[in-house]
PDB file of C-alpha atoms in Angstrom:
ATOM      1  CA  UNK O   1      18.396  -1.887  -1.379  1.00 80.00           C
ATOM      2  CA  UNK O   2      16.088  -3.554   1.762  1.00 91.00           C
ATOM      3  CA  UNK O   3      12.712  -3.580   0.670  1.00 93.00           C
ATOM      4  CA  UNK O   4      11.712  -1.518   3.807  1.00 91.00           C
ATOM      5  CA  UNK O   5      14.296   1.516   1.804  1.00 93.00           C
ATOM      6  CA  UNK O   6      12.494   0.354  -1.553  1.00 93.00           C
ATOM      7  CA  UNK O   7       9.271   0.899   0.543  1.00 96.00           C
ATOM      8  CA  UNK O   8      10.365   4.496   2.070  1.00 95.00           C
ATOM      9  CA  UNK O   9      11.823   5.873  -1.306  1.00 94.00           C
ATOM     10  CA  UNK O  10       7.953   5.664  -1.960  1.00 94.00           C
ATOM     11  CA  UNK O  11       7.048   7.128   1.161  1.00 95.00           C
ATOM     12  CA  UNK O  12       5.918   4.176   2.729  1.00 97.00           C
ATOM     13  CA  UNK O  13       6.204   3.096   6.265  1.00 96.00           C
ATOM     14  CA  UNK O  14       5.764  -0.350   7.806  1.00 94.00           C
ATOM     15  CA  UNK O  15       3.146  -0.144  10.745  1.00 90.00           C
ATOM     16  CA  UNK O  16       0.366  -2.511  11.844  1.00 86.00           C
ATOM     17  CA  UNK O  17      -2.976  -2.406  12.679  1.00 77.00           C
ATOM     18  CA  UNK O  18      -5.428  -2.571  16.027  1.00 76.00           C
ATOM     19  CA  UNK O  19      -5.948  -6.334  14.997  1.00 78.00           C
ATOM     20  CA  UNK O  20      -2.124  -6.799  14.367  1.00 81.00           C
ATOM     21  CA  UNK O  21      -2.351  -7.095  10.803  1.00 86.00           C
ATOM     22  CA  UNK O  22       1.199  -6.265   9.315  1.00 93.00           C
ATOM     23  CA  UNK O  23       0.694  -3.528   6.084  1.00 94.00           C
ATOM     24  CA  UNK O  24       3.118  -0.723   4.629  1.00 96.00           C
ATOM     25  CA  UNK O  25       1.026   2.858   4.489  1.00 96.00           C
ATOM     26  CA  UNK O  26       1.246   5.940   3.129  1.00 96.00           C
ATOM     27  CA  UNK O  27      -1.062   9.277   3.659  1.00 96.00           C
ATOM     28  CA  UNK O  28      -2.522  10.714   1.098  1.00 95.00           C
ATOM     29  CA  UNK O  29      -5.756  12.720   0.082  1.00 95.00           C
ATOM     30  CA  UNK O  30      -8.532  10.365  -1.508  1.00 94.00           C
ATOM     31  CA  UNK O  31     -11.833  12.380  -3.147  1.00 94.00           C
ATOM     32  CA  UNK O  32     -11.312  15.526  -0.507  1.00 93.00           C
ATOM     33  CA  UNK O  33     -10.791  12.978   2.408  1.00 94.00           C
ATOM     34  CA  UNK O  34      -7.739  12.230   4.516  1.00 97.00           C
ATOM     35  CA  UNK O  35      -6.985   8.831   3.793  1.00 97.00           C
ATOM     36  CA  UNK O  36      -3.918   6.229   3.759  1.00 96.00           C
ATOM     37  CA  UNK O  37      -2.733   3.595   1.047  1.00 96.00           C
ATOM     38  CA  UNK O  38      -2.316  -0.010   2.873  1.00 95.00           C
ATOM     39  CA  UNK O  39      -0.310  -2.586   0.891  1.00 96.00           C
ATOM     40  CA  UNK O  40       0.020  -6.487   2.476  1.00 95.00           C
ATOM     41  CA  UNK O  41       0.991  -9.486   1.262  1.00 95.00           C
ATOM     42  CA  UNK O  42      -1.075 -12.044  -0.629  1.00 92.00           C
ATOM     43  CA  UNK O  43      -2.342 -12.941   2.339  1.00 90.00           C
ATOM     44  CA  UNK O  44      -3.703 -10.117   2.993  1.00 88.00           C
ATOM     45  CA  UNK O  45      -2.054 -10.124   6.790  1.00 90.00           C
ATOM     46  CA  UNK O  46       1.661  -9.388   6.679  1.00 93.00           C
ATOM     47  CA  UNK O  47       3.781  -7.706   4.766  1.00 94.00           C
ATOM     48  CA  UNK O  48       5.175  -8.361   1.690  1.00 95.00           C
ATOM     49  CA  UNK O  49       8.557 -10.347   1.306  1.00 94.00           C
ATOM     50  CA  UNK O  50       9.862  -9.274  -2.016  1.00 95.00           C
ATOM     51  CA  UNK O  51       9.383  -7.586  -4.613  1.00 95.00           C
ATOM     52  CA  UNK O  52       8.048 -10.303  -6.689  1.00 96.00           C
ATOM     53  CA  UNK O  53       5.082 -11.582  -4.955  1.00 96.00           C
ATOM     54  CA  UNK O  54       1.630 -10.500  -4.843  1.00 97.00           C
ATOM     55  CA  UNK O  55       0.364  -7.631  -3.333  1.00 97.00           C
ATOM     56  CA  UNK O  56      -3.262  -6.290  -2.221  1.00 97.00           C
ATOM     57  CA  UNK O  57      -3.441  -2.495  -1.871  1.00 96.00           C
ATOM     58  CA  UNK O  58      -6.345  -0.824  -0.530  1.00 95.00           C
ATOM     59  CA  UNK O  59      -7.464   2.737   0.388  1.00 96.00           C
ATOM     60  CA  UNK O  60      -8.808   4.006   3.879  1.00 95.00           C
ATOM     61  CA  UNK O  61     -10.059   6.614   5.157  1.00 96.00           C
ATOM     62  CA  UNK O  62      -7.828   7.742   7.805  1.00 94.00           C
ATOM     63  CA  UNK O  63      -9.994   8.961  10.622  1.00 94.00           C
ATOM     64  CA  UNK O  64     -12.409   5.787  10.345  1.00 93.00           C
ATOM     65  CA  UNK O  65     -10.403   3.325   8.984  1.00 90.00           C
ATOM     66  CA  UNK O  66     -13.272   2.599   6.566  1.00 94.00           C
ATOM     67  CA  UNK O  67     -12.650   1.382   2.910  1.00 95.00           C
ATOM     68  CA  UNK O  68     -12.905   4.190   0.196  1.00 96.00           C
ATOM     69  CA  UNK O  69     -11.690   2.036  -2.171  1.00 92.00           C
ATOM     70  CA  UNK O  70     -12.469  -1.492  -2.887  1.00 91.00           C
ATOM     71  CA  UNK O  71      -8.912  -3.257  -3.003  1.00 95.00           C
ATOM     72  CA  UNK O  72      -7.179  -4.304  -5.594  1.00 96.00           C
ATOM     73  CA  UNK O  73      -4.320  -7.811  -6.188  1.00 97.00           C
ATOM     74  CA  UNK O  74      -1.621  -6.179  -8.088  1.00 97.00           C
ATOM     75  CA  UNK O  75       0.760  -9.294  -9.569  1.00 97.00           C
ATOM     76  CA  UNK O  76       3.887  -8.038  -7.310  1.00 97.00           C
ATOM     77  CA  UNK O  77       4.516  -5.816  -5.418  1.00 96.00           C
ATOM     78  CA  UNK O  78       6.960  -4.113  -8.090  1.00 95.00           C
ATOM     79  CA  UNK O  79       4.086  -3.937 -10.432  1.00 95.00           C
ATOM     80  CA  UNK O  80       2.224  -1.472  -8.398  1.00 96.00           C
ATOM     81  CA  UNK O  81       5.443   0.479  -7.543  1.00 94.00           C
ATOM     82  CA  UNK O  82       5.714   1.203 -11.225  1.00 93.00           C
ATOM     83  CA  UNK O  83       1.967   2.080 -12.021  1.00 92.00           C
ATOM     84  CA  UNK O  84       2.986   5.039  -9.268  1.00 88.00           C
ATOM     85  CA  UNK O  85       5.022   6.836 -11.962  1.00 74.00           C
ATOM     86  CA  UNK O  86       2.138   7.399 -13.604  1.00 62.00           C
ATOM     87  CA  UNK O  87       0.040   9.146 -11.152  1.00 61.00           C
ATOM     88  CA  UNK O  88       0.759  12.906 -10.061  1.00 53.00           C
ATOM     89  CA  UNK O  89       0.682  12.519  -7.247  1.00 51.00           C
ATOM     90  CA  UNK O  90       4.541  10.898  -7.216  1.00 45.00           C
TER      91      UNK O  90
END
């Protein structure tokens, strides 16, 4: 499996952003707000290679684009797959 299907199967989609940053996102609803997950790279610019490297993940709020929550370096980027199982919301 591609990472982009890994990605999807979690209902992620690669996009980027106004300033060409390169993040997979995902729409959800953060404290009564419409907001989006972002994950990039270590780099915090591109998107992640594999499932083994580092990963920051952050969450917006989708109409402003403003950080709700401060982001957080997962180890790799399967780490924070897996600590989705464990939240309803998946």
């Amino acid at each position: 499996m591609t990472l982009n299907q890994e990605m999807d199967k979690h209902g992620f989609g690669a996009s980027s952003s106004g300033g060409g940053c390169e993040w997979y996102t995902k729409t959800t609803q953060h404290k009564g707000k419409n907001a989006f997950i972002a994950v990039t790279d270590d780099g915090g610019l591109a998107l992640p290679e594999s499932m083994d490297e580092p990963v920051y993940v952050g969450i917006y709020d989708l109409d402003s684009g403003d950080l709700l929550e401060e982001v957080q370096k997962f180890e790799s980027l399967r780490s924070y797959l897996g600590s989705l199982a464990d939240t309803p919301e998946n």
